[in-house]
Short mmCIF file of C-alpha atoms in Angstrom, two decimals:
data_model
loop_
_atom_site.label_atom_id
_atom_site.label_comp_id
_atom_site.label_asym_id
_atom_site.label_seq_id
_atom_site.Cartn_x
_atom_site.Cartn_y
_atom_site.Cartn_z
CA ARG A 23 -134.04 243.48 59.61
CA GLU A 24 -137.15 243.15 57.42
CA PHE A 25 -139.41 243.15 60.50
CA HIS A 26 -138.01 246.44 61.77
CA GLN A 27 -138.09 247.99 58.29
CA ILE A 28 -141.77 247.15 57.88
CA ALA A 29 -142.62 248.25 61.41
CA GLY A 30 -140.77 251.51 60.87
CA ARG A 31 -143.01 252.32 57.91
CA ALA A 32 -146.27 252.03 59.86
CA GLY A 33 -148.48 255.05 59.39
CA ARG A 34 -148.59 257.58 56.57
CA ALA A 35 -145.27 259.21 55.77
CA GLY A 36 -145.37 262.91 56.56
CA TYR A 37 -148.69 262.69 58.41
CA ASP A 38 -148.64 260.16 61.26
CA THR A 39 -146.19 260.11 64.15
CA GLU A 40 -147.06 256.52 64.98
CA GLY A 41 -148.76 253.53 63.41
CA THR A 42 -149.90 249.98 64.08
CA VAL A 43 -148.30 246.80 62.82
CA VAL A 44 -150.40 243.62 62.82
CA VAL A 45 -148.38 240.40 62.83
CA GLN A 46 -150.34 237.38 61.62
CA ALA A 47 -149.68 233.89 62.94
CA PRO A 48 -148.53 231.15 60.49
CA GLU A 49 -151.30 229.51 58.45
CA HIS A 50 -151.11 226.18 60.29
CA GLU A 51 -151.42 227.95 63.68
CA ILE A 52 -154.50 229.83 62.45
CA GLU A 53 -156.04 226.57 61.23
CA ASN A 54 -155.33 224.89 64.60
CA PHE A 55 -156.98 227.81 66.40
CA ARG A 56 -160.10 227.41 64.25
CA LEU A 57 -160.22 223.67 64.99
CA ARG A 58 -160.00 224.35 68.74
CA GLN A 59 -162.80 226.89 68.44
CA ARG A 60 -165.02 224.31 66.76
CA ALA A 61 -164.23 221.68 69.40
CA GLY A 62 -165.17 224.09 72.16
CA THR A 63 -164.73 222.65 75.66
CA ASP A 64 -165.72 219.06 74.78
CA PRO A 65 -162.76 216.92 76.06
CA LYS A 66 -163.54 214.08 73.61
CA LYS A 67 -163.41 216.38 70.60
CA LEU A 68 -160.27 218.04 71.89
CA LYS A 69 -158.63 214.63 72.31
CA ARG A 70 -159.49 213.58 68.75
CA LEU A 71 -158.24 216.89 67.37
CA ARG A 72 -155.63 216.48 64.61
CA LYS A 73 -153.37 219.47 64.73
CA LYS A 74 -151.86 220.84 61.53
CA SER A 75 -148.09 221.13 61.38
CA ALA A 76 -145.90 223.58 59.49
CA PRO A 77 -145.24 222.62 55.84
CA GLN A 78 -141.97 220.75 55.49
CA GLY A 79 -139.04 222.98 54.60
CA ARG A 80 -140.92 226.23 55.16
CA THR A 81 -139.71 228.84 57.63
CA THR A 82 -142.17 229.38 60.45
CA TRP A 83 -142.51 231.57 63.52
CA SER A 84 -144.30 231.74 66.85
CA GLU A 85 -145.35 234.27 69.46
CA SER A 86 -141.94 233.92 71.12
CA THR A 87 -140.34 234.88 67.78
CA TYR A 88 -142.54 237.96 67.73
CA GLU A 89 -141.54 238.92 71.28
CA ARG A 90 -137.85 238.45 70.49
CA LEU A 91 -138.06 240.68 67.41
CA LEU A 92 -139.84 243.39 69.38
CA THR A 93 -137.03 243.64 71.91
CA ALA A 94 -134.14 243.02 69.49
CA GLU A 95 -131.75 245.84 68.64
CA PRO A 96 -132.53 247.17 65.13
CA GLU A 97 -129.81 246.52 62.56
CA GLU A 98 -127.71 249.60 61.93
CA LEU A 99 -128.52 251.32 58.65
CA VAL A 100 -125.50 251.96 56.45
CA SER A 101 -125.49 254.77 53.91
CA GLN A 102 -125.15 253.62 50.31
CA PHE A 103 -124.71 257.14 48.95
CA THR A 104 -122.50 257.59 45.91
CA MET A 105 -122.12 260.56 43.59
CA SER A 106 -122.64 259.89 39.88
CA ASN A 107 -122.54 261.97 36.71
CA SER A 108 -126.29 261.63 36.36
CA MET A 109 -126.90 262.96 39.90
CA LEU A 110 -124.44 265.80 39.34
CA LEU A 111 -126.21 266.83 36.12
CA ASN A 112 -129.55 266.91 37.93
CA ILE A 113 -128.11 269.22 40.59
CA VAL A 114 -126.50 271.52 38.01
CA ALA A 115 -129.85 271.73 36.19
CA ARG A 116 -131.53 273.21 39.29
CA LYS A 117 -132.17 276.93 39.53
CA GLU A 118 -130.41 277.33 42.88
CA TRP A 119 -126.68 277.97 43.29
CA THR A 120 -125.01 274.71 42.26
CA PHE A 121 -122.13 274.81 44.74
CA ALA A 122 -124.41 275.50 47.73
CA ALA A 123 -126.70 272.64 46.69
CA LEU A 124 -123.74 270.28 46.40
CA LYS A 125 -122.32 271.31 49.77
CA ARG A 126 -125.69 270.79 51.47
CA LEU A 127 -126.12 267.37 49.87
CA LEU A 128 -122.61 266.10 50.53
CA ARG A 129 -122.48 267.31 54.13
CA SER A 130 -125.93 265.94 55.02
CA THR A 131 -125.22 262.30 54.18
CA HIS A 132 -125.36 259.88 57.11
CA GLU A 133 -121.67 259.05 56.94
CA THR A 134 -118.45 259.82 58.73
CA ARG A 135 -116.60 263.03 57.98
CA ALA A 136 -113.87 261.06 56.22
CA LYS A 137 -116.36 259.42 53.84
CA GLN A 138 -118.07 262.75 53.20
CA ASN A 139 -114.69 264.22 52.26
CA ALA A 140 -114.10 261.29 49.89
CA HIS A 141 -117.46 261.98 48.21
CA ILE A 142 -116.51 265.66 47.87
CA ARG A 143 -113.24 264.74 46.15
CA THR A 144 -115.09 262.40 43.78
CA THR A 145 -117.63 265.13 43.02
CA ILE A 146 -114.87 267.61 42.19
CA GLU A 147 -113.30 265.11 39.76
CA LEU A 148 -116.66 264.40 38.11
CA TYR A 149 -117.44 268.11 37.87
CA ARG A 150 -114.10 268.88 36.23
CA GLY A 151 -114.70 266.04 33.78
CA LEU A 152 -118.10 267.50 32.82
CA LEU A 153 -116.47 270.90 32.31
CA ARG A 154 -113.81 269.41 30.04
CA SER A 155 -116.47 267.47 28.11
CA GLU A 156 -118.37 270.77 27.67
CA VAL A 157 -121.48 269.20 29.12
CA VAL A 158 -121.40 271.80 31.92
CA GLU A 159 -120.14 275.38 31.78
CA GLU A 160 -119.49 278.06 34.38
CA PHE A 161 -120.77 281.63 34.08
CA ALA A 162 -120.59 284.85 36.08
CA ALA A 163 -123.40 285.09 38.63
CA ASP A 164 -124.43 287.00 41.74
CA THR A 165 -123.24 284.33 44.18
CA PRO A 166 -120.67 284.33 47.01
CA SER A 167 -118.09 282.86 44.62
CA GLY A 168 -119.09 285.13 41.73
CA LYS A 169 -119.95 282.22 39.45
CA ASP A 170 -122.40 279.39 38.96
CA ALA A 171 -122.73 276.34 36.72
CA ARG A 172 -125.27 275.33 34.10
CA LEU A 173 -125.79 272.76 31.38
CA THR A 174 -124.57 273.79 27.94
CA GLN A 175 -127.33 275.10 25.71
CA GLU A 176 -126.95 272.55 22.90
CA LEU A 177 -127.95 269.61 25.10
CA GLN A 178 -131.42 268.16 24.58
CA ARG A 179 -133.99 268.53 27.35
CA ASP A 180 -133.76 264.89 28.45
CA PHE A 181 -129.96 264.65 28.21
CA ALA A 182 -128.49 262.35 30.87
CA LEU A 183 -125.28 260.45 31.54
CA ASN A 184 -126.73 257.24 32.94
CA GLN A 185 -123.55 255.17 32.57
CA PRO A 186 -120.49 255.85 34.78
CA LEU A 187 -118.23 256.21 31.74
CA ALA A 188 -120.72 258.14 29.59
CA PRO A 189 -118.53 261.31 29.86
CA PHE A 190 -115.70 259.35 28.22
CA ALA A 191 -118.00 258.22 25.40
CA LEU A 192 -119.08 261.81 24.95
CA ALA A 193 -115.46 262.98 24.71
CA ALA A 194 -114.52 260.10 22.38
CA LEU A 195 -117.11 261.21 19.81
CA ASP A 196 -114.63 263.88 18.72
CA LEU A 197 -112.37 261.10 17.41
CA LEU A 198 -114.95 259.94 14.86
CA ASP A 199 -115.07 261.02 11.22
CA PRO A 200 -118.51 262.49 10.38
CA GLU A 201 -117.83 261.87 6.68
CA SER A 202 -117.28 258.15 7.17
CA PRO A 203 -120.08 255.86 5.94
CA GLU A 204 -119.63 254.02 9.26
CA PHE A 205 -120.09 257.19 11.35
CA THR A 206 -123.49 256.29 12.83
CA LEU A 207 -122.36 252.76 13.65
CA ASP A 208 -119.17 254.15 15.20
CA VAL A 209 -121.25 256.41 17.46
CA ILE A 210 -123.17 253.33 18.57
CA SER A 211 -119.94 251.38 19.16
CA THR A 212 -118.52 254.22 21.25
CA PHE A 213 -121.47 254.07 23.63
CA GLU A 214 -121.68 250.27 23.57
CA ALA A 215 -118.12 250.28 24.94
CA VAL A 216 -119.32 251.88 28.20
CA LEU A 217 -122.26 249.52 28.75
CA ASP A 218 -122.09 246.47 31.02
CA ASP A 219 -121.10 243.29 29.19
CA PRO A 220 -123.93 240.85 28.38
CA ARG A 221 -121.61 237.89 28.95
CA GLN A 222 -123.92 235.26 27.46
CA VAL A 223 -124.24 237.24 24.22
CA LEU A 224 -120.49 237.81 23.92
CA SER A 225 -119.84 234.12 24.57
CA GLY A 226 -122.32 233.25 21.83
CA GLN A 227 -120.64 235.65 19.40
CA GLN A 228 -117.22 234.23 20.21
CA ARG A 229 -118.50 230.68 19.77
CA ALA A 230 -120.01 231.56 16.38
CA ALA A 231 -116.82 233.32 15.24
CA ARG A 232 -114.69 230.34 16.25
CA ASP A 233 -117.03 227.87 14.53
CA GLU A 234 -116.83 229.92 11.34
CA GLU A 235 -113.04 230.23 11.54
CA LEU A 236 -112.66 226.53 12.31
CA ALA A 237 -114.68 225.59 9.22
CA ALA A 238 -112.50 227.87 7.08
CA LEU A 239 -109.27 226.45 8.54
CA LYS A 240 -110.43 222.88 7.96
CA ALA A 241 -111.27 223.74 4.35
CA GLU A 242 -107.75 225.13 3.94
CA GLY A 243 -106.23 221.95 5.34
CA VAL A 244 -104.59 223.56 8.38
CA ASP A 245 -103.37 220.93 10.88
CA TYR A 246 -105.06 220.49 14.27
CA THR A 247 -102.39 222.09 16.49
CA GLU A 248 -102.15 225.21 14.35
CA ARG A 249 -105.95 225.43 14.17
CA MET A 250 -106.21 225.42 17.95
CA ASN A 251 -103.54 228.11 18.26
CA ILE A 252 -105.32 230.33 15.76
CA LEU A 253 -108.71 229.82 17.43
CA GLU A 254 -107.28 231.01 20.77
CA ASP A 255 -107.04 234.52 19.30
CA VAL A 256 -110.57 234.54 17.85
CA THR A 257 -112.99 236.52 20.00
CA TYR A 258 -116.26 238.43 19.69
CA PRO A 259 -116.29 241.59 17.51
CA ARG A 260 -114.70 244.64 19.20
CA PRO A 261 -115.07 247.63 16.85
CA LEU A 262 -112.83 250.67 17.51
CA ALA A 263 -111.12 248.72 20.32
CA GLU A 264 -107.60 250.05 19.78
CA ALA A 265 -108.68 253.68 19.29
CA LEU A 266 -111.00 253.61 22.31
CA ASP A 267 -108.43 251.90 24.55
CA ASN A 268 -105.82 254.55 23.72
CA ALA A 269 -108.34 257.35 24.20
CA PHE A 270 -109.41 255.93 27.56
CA ASP A 271 -105.82 255.88 28.84
CA ILE A 272 -105.54 259.58 28.01
CA PHE A 273 -108.96 260.29 29.53
CA CYS A 274 -107.94 258.66 32.83
CA GLU A 275 -104.92 260.96 33.15
CA SER A 276 -107.18 264.00 33.52
CA ASN A 277 -110.09 262.12 35.12
CA PRO A 278 -108.64 259.94 37.93
CA TRP A 279 -112.10 258.74 38.99
CA ALA A 280 -112.40 256.84 35.69
CA LYS A 281 -109.59 254.46 36.73
CA ASP A 282 -112.13 252.67 38.93
CA PHE A 283 -113.92 251.56 35.75
CA ASP A 284 -112.92 250.16 32.39
CA ILE A 285 -114.33 250.26 28.90
CA SER A 286 -115.36 247.11 27.04
CA PRO A 287 -115.67 247.50 23.25
CA LYS A 288 -118.28 245.14 21.84
CA SER A 289 -120.80 244.87 19.03
CA VAL A 290 -124.24 243.67 20.02
CA LEU A 291 -126.57 246.39 18.78
CA ARG A 292 -124.18 247.15 15.92
CA ASP A 293 -124.10 243.46 15.01
CA MET A 294 -127.90 243.40 14.83
CA ILE A 295 -127.90 246.45 12.54
CA GLU A 296 -125.10 245.22 10.28
CA LYS A 297 -126.73 241.81 9.86
CA GLY A 298 -130.32 243.04 9.83
CA MET A 299 -131.26 240.89 12.83
CA THR A 300 -134.44 241.09 14.87
CA PHE A 301 -134.66 240.12 18.54
CA SER A 302 -135.66 236.59 17.52
CA ASP A 303 -132.76 236.43 15.06
CA ILE A 304 -130.06 237.28 17.60
CA ILE A 305 -131.53 234.77 20.06
CA ALA A 306 -131.50 232.03 17.41
CA THR A 307 -128.15 232.97 15.82
CA TYR A 308 -126.18 232.86 19.06
CA ARG A 309 -128.31 230.20 20.81
CA LEU A 310 -129.49 232.47 23.60
CA GLY A 311 -132.83 230.82 24.31
CA ARG A 312 -132.14 230.81 28.06
CA SER A 313 -130.75 234.35 28.10
CA GLU A 314 -133.53 236.38 26.50
CA GLY A 315 -133.76 238.55 29.62
CA VAL A 316 -130.05 239.38 29.39
CA VAL A 317 -130.41 240.43 25.75
CA LEU A 318 -133.50 242.52 26.47
CA ARG A 319 -131.84 244.22 29.43
CA TYR A 320 -128.75 245.06 27.37
CA LEU A 321 -130.75 246.42 24.43
CA THR A 322 -132.84 248.46 26.85
CA ASP A 323 -129.68 249.97 28.38
CA ALA A 324 -128.36 250.68 24.89
CA TRP A 325 -131.61 252.37 23.83
CA ARG A 326 -131.76 254.46 26.98
CA THR A 327 -128.10 255.52 26.72
CA LEU A 328 -128.28 256.45 23.04
CA ASP A 329 -131.58 258.27 23.44
CA HIS A 330 -130.44 260.39 26.39
CA SER A 331 -126.66 260.71 26.06
CA VAL A 332 -125.89 261.45 22.40
CA PRO A 333 -125.80 265.24 21.77
CA GLN A 334 -127.98 266.62 18.98
CA SER A 335 -124.94 267.48 16.87
CA TYR A 336 -124.14 263.76 16.55
CA ARG A 337 -127.70 262.51 16.06
CA THR A 338 -127.82 261.74 12.35
CA GLU A 339 -131.09 260.86 10.66
CA GLU A 340 -129.91 257.25 10.52
CA LEU A 341 -129.19 257.24 14.27
CA GLU A 342 -132.65 258.71 14.97
CA ASP A 343 -134.15 255.88 12.89
CA ILE A 344 -132.12 253.29 14.80
CA ILE A 345 -133.17 254.70 18.19
CA GLU A 346 -136.81 254.71 17.05
CA TRP A 347 -136.52 251.15 15.74
CA LEU A 348 -134.78 249.90 18.88
CA GLY A 349 -137.41 251.46 21.12
CA GLU A 350 -140.17 249.80 19.10
CA LEU A 351 -138.34 246.46 19.15
CA ILE A 352 -138.09 246.59 22.94
CA ARG A 353 -141.73 247.60 23.20
CA GLN A 354 -142.78 244.60 21.15
CA VAL A 355 -140.75 242.29 23.40
CA ASP A 356 -141.78 243.87 26.67
CA SER A 357 -144.30 246.69 26.31
CA SER A 358 -144.25 247.66 29.96
CA LEU A 359 -140.66 248.94 30.18
CA LEU A 360 -140.69 251.97 27.88
CA ASP A 361 -144.04 253.34 29.01
CA GLU A 362 -142.98 253.05 32.66
CA TRP A 363 -139.78 254.99 31.96
CA ALA A 364 -141.68 257.59 29.95
CA THR A 365 -143.98 258.14 32.92
CA LEU A 366 -141.05 258.30 35.37
CA SER A 367 -139.15 260.82 33.23
CA ASP A 368 -142.12 263.21 33.28
CA PRO A 369 -144.39 262.23 36.20
CA ASP A 370 -146.43 265.42 35.91
CA ALA A 371 -147.50 264.70 32.34
CA PRO A 372 -151.09 263.39 32.18
CA LEU A 373 -151.48 259.81 31.01
CA THR A 374 -152.92 259.47 27.54
CA GLU A 375 -155.82 257.15 26.83
CA GLU A 376 -153.39 254.85 25.00
CA GLN A 377 -151.06 254.66 28.02
CA VAL A 378 -153.97 253.91 30.35
CA THR A 379 -155.05 251.10 28.06
CA GLU A 380 -151.53 249.68 27.90
CA HIS A 381 -151.13 249.80 31.68
CA ALA A 382 -154.55 248.34 32.52
CA PHE A 383 -154.40 245.14 34.58
CA GLY A 384 -154.63 242.03 32.44
CA VAL A 385 -154.45 243.93 29.15
CA THR A 386 -151.50 243.27 26.85
CA ASP A 387 -149.92 245.88 24.59
CA SER A 388 -152.27 246.61 21.71
CA SER A 389 -149.97 249.04 19.90
CA ALA A 390 -149.39 248.10 16.26
CA LEU A 391 -146.07 248.16 14.45
CA SER A 392 -147.68 249.82 11.45
CA ALA A 393 -148.66 252.77 13.67
CA ASN A 394 -144.97 253.69 14.00
CA LYS A 395 -143.94 254.04 10.37
CA ARG A 396 -140.44 255.29 11.10
CA ALA A 397 -139.61 252.25 13.22
CA LEU A 398 -141.32 249.90 10.77
CA ARG A 399 -139.29 251.27 7.84
CA ARG A 400 -136.10 250.48 9.76
CA MET A 401 -137.42 246.99 10.56
CA VAL A 402 -138.27 246.38 6.91
CA ARG A 403 -134.79 247.51 5.81
CA ASN A 404 -133.22 245.26 8.44
CA HIS A 405 -135.40 242.34 7.38
CA MET A 406 -134.48 242.67 3.72
CA PHE A 407 -130.79 243.11 4.46
CA ARG A 408 -130.92 240.01 6.65
CA HIS A 409 -131.81 238.15 3.44
CA VAL A 410 -128.82 239.74 1.70
CA GLU A 411 -126.44 238.78 4.50
CA LEU A 412 -127.63 235.16 4.60
CA PHE A 413 -127.57 234.99 0.79
CA ALA A 414 -123.98 236.31 0.71
CA PHE A 415 -122.78 233.56 3.05
CA GLU A 416 -124.94 230.92 1.32
CA LYS A 417 -127.00 230.11 4.42
CA GLU A 418 -129.72 228.20 2.57
CA GLU A 419 -131.31 226.61 5.63
CA GLN A 420 -131.51 229.88 7.56
CA LEU A 421 -133.09 231.63 4.57
CA ALA A 422 -135.65 228.85 4.27
CA GLU A 423 -136.43 229.18 7.99
CA LEU A 424 -136.69 232.97 7.71
CA ASP A 425 -139.33 232.65 4.98
CA SER A 426 -140.97 229.44 6.19
CA TYR A 427 -144.37 231.12 6.51
CA LEU A 428 -144.48 232.07 2.80
CA GLU A 429 -146.64 229.86 0.59
CA ASP A 430 -144.38 230.44 -2.42
CA ALA A 431 -140.88 231.00 -1.03
CA PRO A 432 -137.95 231.68 -3.40
CA ASP A 433 -135.70 228.84 -4.55
CA TRP A 434 -132.63 230.06 -2.68
CA PRO A 435 -130.17 227.29 -3.70
CA ALA A 436 -130.91 227.82 -7.39
CA ALA A 437 -130.64 231.60 -7.03
CA MET A 438 -127.28 231.27 -5.26
CA ASP A 439 -125.96 229.03 -8.03
CA ASP A 440 -127.00 231.56 -10.66
CA TYR A 441 -125.67 234.59 -8.79
CA PHE A 442 -122.27 233.16 -7.84
CA GLU A 443 -121.82 231.83 -11.35
CA GLU A 444 -122.14 235.43 -12.53
CA TYR A 445 -120.30 237.16 -9.67
CA ALA A 446 -117.54 236.05 -7.30
CA ASP A 447 -118.79 237.96 -4.28
CA LEU A 448 -121.68 239.89 -2.73
CA GLY A 449 -121.20 243.05 -0.67
CA VAL A 450 -122.51 243.27 2.89
CA ASP A 451 -120.62 246.41 3.97
CA ALA A 452 -121.86 249.94 4.64
CA ASP A 453 -122.39 250.62 0.93
CA ALA A 454 -124.55 247.51 0.60
CA ARG A 455 -126.59 248.60 3.64
CA SER A 456 -127.04 252.20 2.50
CA ASN A 457 -130.46 253.70 1.93
CA SER A 458 -129.69 254.04 -1.78
CA MET A 459 -129.85 250.24 -2.09
CA VAL A 460 -133.37 249.82 -0.73
CA PHE A 461 -136.63 251.40 -1.88
CA ILE A 462 -139.89 251.30 0.05
CA ASP A 463 -143.24 252.25 -1.48
CA GLU A 464 -145.79 252.71 1.31
CA ASN A 465 -148.73 253.10 -1.09
CA PRO A 466 -148.28 250.60 -3.93
CA GLU A 467 -151.02 250.73 -6.53
CA GLY A 468 -153.57 247.97 -6.21
CA ALA A 469 -152.19 246.63 -2.92
CA PRO A 470 -153.95 248.22 0.07
CA GLY A 471 -152.56 247.25 3.46
CA GLN A 472 -149.17 246.42 1.99
CA TRP A 473 -145.80 248.05 1.33
CA ARG A 474 -143.59 247.23 -1.63
CA VAL A 475 -139.87 246.98 -0.84
CA ARG A 476 -136.99 246.43 -3.27
CA GLN A 477 -133.52 245.53 -1.94
CA ILE A 478 -130.75 245.83 -4.53
CA LEU A 479 -127.77 243.49 -4.26
CA ASP A 480 -124.33 245.11 -4.25
CA ASP A 481 -122.38 242.99 -6.72
CA PRO A 482 -118.62 243.60 -7.17
CA GLU A 483 -119.11 245.00 -10.69
CA LYS A 484 -121.71 247.50 -9.44
CA ASP A 485 -124.19 246.35 -12.09
CA HIS A 486 -126.94 246.32 -9.46
CA GLY A 487 -129.18 244.18 -11.61
CA TRP A 488 -130.02 241.61 -8.93
CA ALA A 489 -132.65 242.49 -6.33
CA PHE A 490 -135.04 241.00 -3.79
CA GLU A 491 -138.56 242.43 -4.03
CA GLY A 492 -141.19 241.80 -1.40
CA MET A 493 -144.65 242.91 -0.35
CA VAL A 494 -144.93 243.67 3.38
CA ASP A 495 -148.24 242.48 4.85
CA LEU A 496 -149.05 245.16 7.45
CA ALA A 497 -151.86 243.23 9.15
CA ALA A 498 -149.71 240.10 9.51
CA THR A 499 -146.80 242.24 10.70
CA ASP A 500 -148.95 243.81 13.42
CA GLU A 501 -150.18 240.40 14.52
CA ALA A 502 -146.71 238.80 14.58
CA GLY A 503 -144.92 241.78 16.14
CA GLU A 504 -142.22 241.55 13.45
CA VAL A 505 -142.00 241.98 9.68
CA ARG A 506 -144.12 239.56 7.67
CA LEU A 507 -144.05 239.44 3.87
CA ALA A 508 -146.98 238.52 1.67
CA SER A 509 -144.58 237.59 -1.14
CA LEU A 510 -140.89 237.64 -1.99
CA VAL A 511 -139.33 237.28 -5.43
CA ILE A 512 -135.76 237.39 -6.75
CA HIS A 513 -135.02 239.57 -9.79
CA GLN A 514 -131.95 238.45 -11.69
CA GLY A 515 -129.85 240.99 -13.55
#
């Protein structure tokens, strides 16, 4: 199959009607030919000739293989066409009559009439779903049917439904309470539910949750059999699971095509935000050292979906910050992905000098974190809240590891003793994470190249006397690709 595919591409597409394919002999055959050339016609040299053989275990070929491939019947090409919401949106966005464009596309596929009809039925279901979701609207037009379709005006220019169930997520946004302090995180959870499961991450979360529950049950003196029964029900976090499951059942009634898919509530990105984790943190926390690619791919899908599928009316300032932060985090892990997508989304846009530098062969990404202040502010907030979260659960060793590069790190065990002697608990909820609990000074007096950040601890009495105060070293942060502090002190109330 590969031979015929390569041969079929000979010549320049759109210019040449025929081309030439050169098939090279295996390396050992070429070497043997050279040896025979050197020996010439001398029978003694030819007799002493040591022929090379094919490397053991490697597939080889000969001239007879070449002849057989030339005369073999090419493998039949099978159409892999499928209609998606993203494709349908692109067609609706065209200036031509939508229904004529769809008919031409669906009737020109290299498939049987029956399969074409099946695609048409799927397209009708998808189209009706987009109408109900108010992503697409019909309007009176000078066409044979008297109407045409267009994208609704409030959608951003790069709006796209890249996930099969993105229309459901879009419709489910109406169920959320904009006044809730968890609103932004709930928007994220709604779209995370339609992303593919990163199984290794979910397994790691479940393992961590069970370990934590097991430790608590042992401390309570629960017997072994009961412990095992309780642990069976412990799973990874699934925010909004019940509400989304019920909503999806209703959605499927009016959108039959959605029954071929299923939602999967989960909390990966949300977990990182709630716990202030970086990419390195989530890898270490859930022991995902061999699954970094899975995590990166999932976060990339999440970034892309949130950036292109959330309507402007739901894009809070906090969500914009999160999208900016997530994009920068992905760029720091793999700088090539985002710039490639940016180029693909607008291929006619000229490359900037920065993009050319980033794409040059052998040159790594030279972009600095401090150049993107919005993303860095989010990273700093996450970094400081990570300290709060670890402090709240008395994770002394993890705090020590987090600040291991500091010359004068805080005495976390002593600070925990003092705090929990004064207060019974420490908040790590939405109120504790709010912007009102963290202050960032980007131009502290007498400290060029640094930011001052103060993270207030949310004690149960709301005294707010305890705080972590640090100086962010911008140069070290740029070099490390993640937040680095020059100092960190604990202020006791």
